mmCIF file of C-alpha atoms in Angstrom:
data_model
loop_
_atom_site.group_PDB
_atom_site.id
_atom_site.type_symbol
_atom_site.label_atom_id
_atom_site.label_comp_id
_atom_site.label_asym_id
_atom_site.label_seq_id
_atom_site.Cartn_x
_atom_site.Cartn_y
_atom_site.Cartn_z
ATOM 1 C CA UNK A 1 89.189 127.518 114.306
ATOM 2 C CA UNK A 2 92.737 126.083 113.601
ATOM 3 C CA UNK A 3 93.199 124.218 110.533
ATOM 4 C CA UNK A 4 96.051 121.722 110.282
ATOM 5 C CA UNK A 5 97.725 120.933 106.936
ATOM 6 C CA UNK A 6 100.978 119.176 106.107
ATOM 7 C CA UNK A 7 103.614 121.155 104.374
ATOM 8 C CA UNK A 8 104.596 124.912 104.394
ATOM 9 C CA UNK A 9 103.110 128.037 103.235
ATOM 10 C CA UNK A 10 102.759 127.904 99.226
ATOM 11 C CA UNK A 11 102.189 124.070 99.246
ATOM 12 C CA UNK A 12 99.177 122.895 97.543
ATOM 13 C CA UNK A 13 97.724 121.641 100.807
ATOM 14 C CA UNK A 14 98.187 125.502 101.943
ATOM 15 C CA UNK A 15 96.716 126.808 98.793
ATOM 16 C CA UNK A 16 93.571 124.262 99.329
ATOM 17 C CA UNK A 17 93.161 125.093 103.125
ATOM 18 C CA UNK A 18 93.193 128.797 102.402
ATOM 19 C CA UNK A 19 90.577 128.435 99.619
ATOM 20 C CA UNK A 20 88.225 126.009 102.076
ATOM 21 C CA UNK A 21 88.815 128.355 105.115
ATOM 22 C CA UNK A 22 89.569 131.701 103.829
ATOM 23 C CA UNK A 23 89.253 133.277 107.356
ATOM 24 C CA UNK A 24 90.715 130.608 109.704
ATOM 25 C CA UNK A 25 94.342 130.060 111.309
ATOM 26 C CA UNK A 26 96.225 127.395 109.098
ATOM 27 C CA UNK A 27 98.679 125.363 111.164
ATOM 28 C CA UNK A 28 101.588 123.718 109.487
ATOM 29 C CA UNK A 29 102.800 120.259 110.366
ATOM 30 C CA UNK A 30 105.740 118.201 109.021
ATOM 31 C CA UNK A 31 103.980 115.393 107.718
ATOM 32 C CA UNK A 32 100.275 113.884 107.280
ATOM 33 C CA UNK A 33 100.349 111.667 110.394
ATOM 34 C CA UNK A 34 101.291 114.935 112.555
ATOM 35 C CA UNK A 35 98.369 117.023 110.895
ATOM 36 C CA UNK A 36 96.063 114.052 111.512
ATOM 37 C CA UNK A 37 96.943 113.633 115.064
ATOM 38 C CA UNK A 38 96.624 117.348 115.827
ATOM 39 C CA UNK A 39 93.072 117.129 115.228
ATOM 40 C CA UNK A 40 92.577 113.853 116.930
ATOM 41 C CA UNK A 41 94.211 115.161 120.066
ATOM 42 C CA UNK A 42 92.145 118.439 119.736
ATOM 43 C CA UNK A 43 94.765 120.750 118.946
ATOM 44 C CA UNK A 44 93.128 121.674 115.698
ATOM 45 C CA UNK A 45 89.712 121.662 114.612
ATOM 46 C CA UNK A 46 89.964 120.463 111.057
ATOM 47 C CA UNK A 47 92.717 118.840 108.973
ATOM 48 C CA UNK A 48 93.133 119.244 105.159
ATOM 49 C CA UNK A 49 94.772 116.287 103.671
ATOM 50 C CA UNK A 50 95.319 114.917 99.993
ATOM 51 C CA UNK A 51 93.487 111.666 99.216
ATOM 52 C CA UNK A 52 93.861 111.624 95.336
ATOM 53 C CA UNK A 53 95.516 112.958 92.368
ATOM 54 C CA UNK A 54 94.063 112.501 89.106
ATOM 55 C CA UNK A 55 97.277 111.606 87.404
ATOM 56 C CA UNK A 56 99.184 110.103 90.095
ATOM 57 C CA UNK A 57 96.580 108.212 91.961
ATOM 58 C CA UNK A 58 95.633 107.752 95.485
ATOM 59 C CA UNK A 59 97.668 109.065 98.547
ATOM 60 C CA UNK A 60 98.284 105.851 100.524
ATOM 61 C CA UNK A 61 99.709 107.355 103.766
ATOM 62 C CA UNK A 62 96.355 109.441 104.024
ATOM 63 C CA UNK A 63 93.984 106.469 103.148
ATOM 64 C CA UNK A 64 95.926 104.302 105.849
ATOM 65 C CA UNK A 65 95.571 107.042 108.453
ATOM 66 C CA UNK A 66 91.840 107.269 107.551
ATOM 67 C CA UNK A 67 91.477 103.591 107.873
ATOM 68 C CA UNK A 68 93.554 103.415 111.196
ATOM 69 C CA UNK A 69 92.381 106.645 112.716
ATOM 70 C CA UNK A 70 89.260 108.251 114.239
ATOM 71 C CA UNK A 71 88.492 111.164 112.210
ATOM 72 C CA UNK A 72 85.465 111.668 109.935
ATOM 73 C CA UNK A 73 85.393 112.959 106.347
ATOM 74 C CA UNK A 74 83.235 116.027 106.340
ATOM 75 C CA UNK A 75 83.945 117.374 102.730
ATOM 76 C CA UNK A 76 86.031 116.661 99.731
ATOM 77 C CA UNK A 77 87.609 119.784 97.863
ATOM 78 C CA UNK A 78 89.293 119.554 94.355
ATOM 79 C CA UNK A 79 91.985 121.680 93.721
ATOM 80 C CA UNK A 80 93.021 122.144 89.980
ATOM 81 C CA UNK A 81 96.886 121.622 89.892
ATOM 82 C CA UNK A 82 99.080 123.594 87.449
ATOM 83 C CA UNK A 83 102.824 122.744 87.836
ATOM 84 C CA UNK A 84 105.412 125.506 87.029
ATOM 85 C CA UNK A 85 109.132 125.640 86.389
ATOM 86 C CA UNK A 86 110.323 128.187 88.720
ATOM 87 C CA UNK A 87 113.825 129.755 89.026
ATOM 88 C CA UNK A 88 115.829 132.696 90.589
ATOM 89 C CA UNK A 89 115.960 135.906 88.781
ATOM 90 C CA UNK A 90 118.351 135.429 85.751
ATOM 91 C CA UNK A 91 117.695 131.678 85.272
ATOM 92 C CA UNK A 92 116.406 130.634 82.134
ATOM 93 C CA UNK A 93 115.071 126.951 80.748
ATOM 94 C CA UNK A 94 118.355 126.522 78.951
ATOM 95 C CA UNK A 95 120.517 127.122 82.390
ATOM 96 C CA UNK A 96 118.686 124.575 84.179
ATOM 97 C CA UNK A 97 120.440 121.312 84.825
ATOM 98 C CA UNK A 98 118.338 119.974 87.882
ATOM 99 C CA UNK A 99 114.869 120.466 88.992
ATOM 100 C CA UNK A 100 113.478 119.842 92.618
ATOM 101 C CA UNK A 101 109.854 118.908 93.636
ATOM 102 C CA UNK A 102 107.717 116.580 95.238
ATOM 103 C CA UNK A 103 107.708 112.946 93.865
ATOM 104 C CA UNK A 104 104.180 113.386 92.563
ATOM 105 C CA UNK A 105 105.004 116.669 90.827
ATOM 106 C CA UNK A 106 108.043 115.189 89.305
ATOM 107 C CA UNK A 107 105.887 112.187 87.929
ATOM 108 C CA UNK A 108 103.228 114.709 86.636
ATOM 109 C CA UNK A 109 105.992 116.553 84.904
ATOM 110 C CA UNK A 110 108.037 113.500 83.644
ATOM 111 C CA UNK A 111 107.317 114.301 79.897
ATOM 112 C CA UNK A 112 108.680 117.886 80.246
ATOM 113 C CA UNK A 113 111.566 116.782 82.441
ATOM 114 C CA UNK A 114 112.741 114.030 79.928
ATOM 115 C CA UNK A 115 112.434 116.166 76.960
ATOM 116 C CA UNK A 116 114.932 118.716 78.675
ATOM 117 C CA UNK A 117 117.349 116.060 80.061
ATOM 118 C CA UNK A 118 116.863 117.427 83.709
ATOM 119 C CA UNK A 119 118.372 115.730 86.619
ATOM 120 C CA UNK A 120 115.654 115.169 89.370
ATOM 121 C CA UNK A 121 115.702 115.694 93.098
ATOM 122 C CA UNK A 122 112.849 114.807 95.483
ATOM 123 C CA UNK A 123 111.579 117.180 98.050
ATOM 124 C CA UNK A 124 109.093 116.748 100.966
ATOM 125 C CA UNK A 125 106.649 118.992 99.109
ATOM 126 C CA UNK A 126 106.641 121.661 95.917
ATOM 127 C CA UNK A 127 106.968 124.539 98.514
ATOM 128 C CA UNK A 128 110.065 123.136 100.644
ATOM 129 C CA UNK A 129 111.482 122.788 96.986
ATOM 130 C CA UNK A 130 110.993 126.438 95.727
ATOM 131 C CA UNK A 131 112.586 127.573 99.183
ATOM 132 C CA UNK A 132 115.425 125.323 98.609
ATOM 133 C CA UNK A 133 115.884 126.826 95.155
ATOM 134 C CA UNK A 134 115.675 130.279 96.608
ATOM 135 C CA UNK A 135 118.167 129.556 99.312
ATOM 136 C CA UNK A 136 120.855 127.876 96.720
ATOM 137 C CA UNK A 137 120.555 131.028 94.264
ATOM 138 C CA UNK A 138 121.704 128.757 91.460
ATOM 139 C CA UNK A 139 120.511 129.357 87.880
ATOM 140 C CA UNK A 140 121.061 125.904 87.063
ATOM 141 C CA UNK A 141 118.533 124.694 89.666
ATOM 142 C CA UNK A 142 114.868 124.910 89.581
ATOM 143 C CA UNK A 143 111.713 123.979 91.587
ATOM 144 C CA UNK A 144 108.142 122.434 90.193
ATOM 145 C CA UNK A 145 105.361 124.269 91.968
ATOM 146 C CA UNK A 146 102.479 126.627 91.871
ATOM 147 C CA UNK A 147 102.790 130.166 90.721
ATOM 148 C CA UNK A 148 101.594 131.124 94.284
ATOM 149 C CA UNK A 149 104.803 129.577 95.295
ATOM 150 C CA UNK A 150 106.797 131.571 93.143
ATOM 151 C CA UNK A 151 105.539 134.776 94.824
ATOM 152 C CA UNK A 152 106.338 133.838 98.226
ATOM 153 C CA UNK A 153 109.600 132.763 97.449
ATOM 154 C CA UNK A 154 110.803 135.590 95.064
ATOM 155 C CA UNK A 155 111.143 133.139 91.962
ATOM 156 C CA UNK A 156 110.270 133.531 88.429
ATOM 157 C CA UNK A 157 107.893 131.270 86.444
ATOM 158 C CA UNK A 158 110.085 130.141 83.511
ATOM 159 C CA UNK A 159 107.552 127.977 82.174
ATOM 160 C CA UNK A 160 103.836 127.269 83.118
ATOM 161 C CA UNK A 161 101.689 124.444 82.805
ATOM 162 C CA UNK A 162 104.582 121.856 82.541
ATOM 163 C CA UNK A 163 102.383 118.922 83.669
ATOM 164 C CA UNK A 164 101.536 116.675 80.660
ATOM 165 C CA UNK A 165 97.969 116.564 81.539
ATOM 166 C CA UNK A 166 96.043 119.774 82.032
ATOM 167 C CA UNK A 167 93.119 118.322 83.897
ATOM 168 C CA UNK A 168 95.682 117.495 86.566
ATOM 169 C CA UNK A 169 93.762 117.950 89.983
ATOM 170 C CA UNK A 170 94.131 116.858 93.730
ATOM 171 C CA UNK A 171 91.232 116.036 95.829
ATOM 172 C CA UNK A 172 91.712 116.998 99.555
ATOM 173 C CA UNK A 173 89.585 115.451 102.352
ATOM 174 C CA UNK A 174 88.408 117.632 105.237
ATOM 175 C CA UNK A 175 88.717 115.755 108.534
ATOM 176 C CA UNK A 176 87.301 116.446 111.943
ATOM 177 C CA UNK A 177 86.484 114.479 115.054
ATOM 178 C CA UNK A 178 82.872 114.887 114.448
ATOM 179 C CA UNK A 179 80.579 113.230 111.975
ATOM 180 C CA UNK A 180 77.816 115.009 109.959
ATOM 181 C CA UNK A 181 79.548 118.301 110.120
ATOM 182 C CA UNK A 182 79.344 118.916 106.310
ATOM 183 C CA UNK A 183 81.798 121.670 105.006
ATOM 184 C CA UNK A 184 80.534 123.445 101.751
ATOM 185 C CA UNK A 185 82.995 122.825 98.844
ATOM 186 C CA UNK A 186 81.136 124.039 96.081
ATOM 187 C CA UNK A 187 80.037 120.527 95.235
ATOM 188 C CA UNK A 188 76.532 119.301 95.286
ATOM 189 C CA UNK A 189 77.221 115.644 94.925
ATOM 190 C CA UNK A 190 75.605 113.061 97.461
ATOM 191 C CA UNK A 191 78.591 110.763 98.094
ATOM 192 C CA UNK A 192 79.796 108.846 100.864
ATOM 193 C CA UNK A 193 82.886 107.060 101.980
ATOM 194 C CA UNK A 194 83.091 103.564 103.348
ATOM 195 C CA UNK A 195 86.318 101.720 104.456
ATOM 196 C CA UNK A 196 86.102 98.058 105.047
ATOM 197 C CA UNK A 197 88.045 94.771 105.638
ATOM 198 C CA UNK A 198 86.310 91.436 104.670
ATOM 199 C CA UNK A 199 86.158 88.575 106.764
ATOM 200 C CA UNK A 200 88.261 85.613 105.429
ATOM 201 C CA UNK A 201 85.393 83.780 103.632
ATOM 202 C CA UNK A 202 84.721 82.749 99.846
ATOM 203 C CA UNK A 203 83.163 85.343 97.823
ATOM 204 C CA UNK A 204 83.038 87.759 101.027
ATOM 205 C CA UNK A 205 84.231 90.751 98.815
ATOM 206 C CA UNK A 206 81.729 90.367 95.965
ATOM 207 C CA UNK A 207 79.102 89.791 98.519
ATOM 208 C CA UNK A 208 79.997 93.194 100.326
ATOM 209 C CA UNK A 209 80.129 94.941 96.990
ATOM 210 C CA UNK A 210 76.941 93.536 95.430
ATOM 211 C CA UNK A 211 74.956 95.079 98.285
ATOM 212 C CA UNK A 212 75.460 98.692 96.841
ATOM 213 C CA UNK A 213 73.797 97.628 93.642
ATOM 214 C CA UNK A 214 71.020 95.659 95.395
ATOM 215 C CA UNK A 215 69.987 98.847 97.551
ATOM 216 C CA UNK A 216 70.180 101.148 94.432
ATOM 217 C CA UNK A 217 73.887 102.911 95.234
ATOM 218 C CA UNK A 218 76.466 103.514 92.373
ATOM 219 C CA UNK A 219 79.917 102.989 93.276
ATOM 220 C CA UNK A 220 82.143 105.547 91.713
ATOM 221 C CA UNK A 221 85.541 104.956 93.373
ATOM 222 C CA UNK A 222 87.338 101.757 94.896
ATOM 223 C CA UNK A 223 90.811 101.387 96.152
ATOM 224 C CA UNK A 224 92.627 98.402 97.911
ATOM 225 C CA UNK A 225 95.696 98.885 100.400
ATOM 226 C CA UNK A 226 97.339 96.349 102.265
ATOM 227 C CA UNK A 227 96.674 96.272 106.159
ATOM 228 C CA UNK A 228 99.932 97.187 108.238
ATOM 229 C CA UNK A 229 100.977 94.057 110.208
ATOM 230 C CA UNK A 230 98.895 91.603 108.366
ATOM 231 C CA UNK A 231 100.571 90.153 105.400
ATOM 232 C CA UNK A 232 98.467 89.708 102.152
ATOM 233 C CA UNK A 233 95.500 91.119 103.898
ATOM 234 C CA UNK A 234 93.688 94.184 102.505
ATOM 235 C CA UNK A 235 91.302 96.935 103.395
ATOM 236 C CA UNK A 236 88.833 98.622 100.752
ATOM 237 C CA UNK A 237 88.103 102.470 100.195
ATOM 238 C CA UNK A 238 85.057 103.101 98.163
ATOM 239 C CA UNK A 239 82.946 106.119 97.499
ATOM 240 C CA UNK A 240 79.292 105.706 96.354
ATOM 241 C CA UNK A 241 76.523 107.922 95.341
ATOM 242 C CA UNK A 242 72.981 107.923 96.743
ATOM 243 C CA UNK A 243 70.903 108.836 99.597
ATOM 244 C CA UNK A 244 72.329 108.908 103.123
ATOM 245 C CA UNK A 245 70.976 107.708 106.531
ATOM 246 C CA UNK A 246 67.864 106.301 104.778
ATOM 247 C CA UNK A 247 66.379 103.036 106.236
ATOM 248 C CA UNK A 248 67.440 101.582 102.927
ATOM 249 C CA UNK A 249 71.050 102.831 103.551
ATOM 250 C CA UNK A 250 71.056 101.650 107.180
ATOM 251 C CA UNK A 251 69.919 97.913 105.938
ATOM 252 C CA UNK A 252 72.779 97.868 103.593
ATOM 253 C CA UNK A 253 75.273 98.842 106.208
ATOM 254 C CA UNK A 254 73.861 96.428 108.544
ATOM 255 C CA UNK A 255 74.271 93.693 105.801
ATOM 256 C CA UNK A 256 77.592 94.590 104.628
ATOM 257 C CA UNK A 257 79.031 94.643 108.295
ATOM 258 C CA UNK A 258 77.880 90.974 108.546
ATOM 259 C CA UNK A 259 80.473 89.967 105.850
ATOM 260 C CA UNK A 260 83.060 92.410 107.333
ATOM 261 C CA UNK A 261 85.943 92.167 109.913
ATOM 262 C CA UNK A 262 85.902 95.927 110.340
ATOM 263 C CA UNK A 263 83.681 98.576 108.461
ATOM 264 C CA UNK A 264 83.832 102.304 108.887
ATOM 265 C CA UNK A 265 81.420 104.802 107.617
ATOM 266 C CA UNK A 266 83.877 107.689 107.125
ATOM 267 C CA UNK A 267 81.503 110.409 106.165
ATOM 268 C CA UNK A 268 79.870 112.085 103.048
ATOM 269 C CA UNK A 269 80.347 114.968 100.713
#
């Protein structure tokens, strides 16, 4: 099988993809959309894309792709993320003047950066930041990335665990064209994902959400996102816990759909 991910070797998406699919071919793409569309077109079998970070929040670009696109979620994998300060050989914390990394990594390490007065520069992902530092060969420039990335690009870990919240983790969705192809990620939860946009009617959102409790389901996650091309209109992403594909579940979806302009059962994990 071919597994699509966004980024380069050493990026957190690459690390997550390798842990989920240790024996499969990983295919790198330049952005989330390209990785997603590679599966839609049949060029790859699965895409592994980040959907939420415990510190920085949801990854809106991926949520939008899931709402607009045709793929289903077959699993969710949680990768514990530790950010490290990486420099070339001979560099030290006192020699660094600028750090390069993905915006979320910079945000996660903001306290450390501020305490040392470092200038920041954004990169497409953490691995490309490390590659840039390697190419520059400058003791005053460091990257913020994983320890695996340091090994790949011959960099040294100048300081480990610089993200302020040590419980920092990123959840990755495993997406494919097939619904029900559940991938074992070590989680035994019984969670399903719904995405919907409600009709322009008074109380429509409340009525949709109330159906979860009415049929005995527990909502664990909810996000809202603006609908592209429709000013001041929003869609919702929810995760709910409970039995999937039971008669009660099917009745709940039927009654929710009545209040929605669009409702997608995205998958379960």
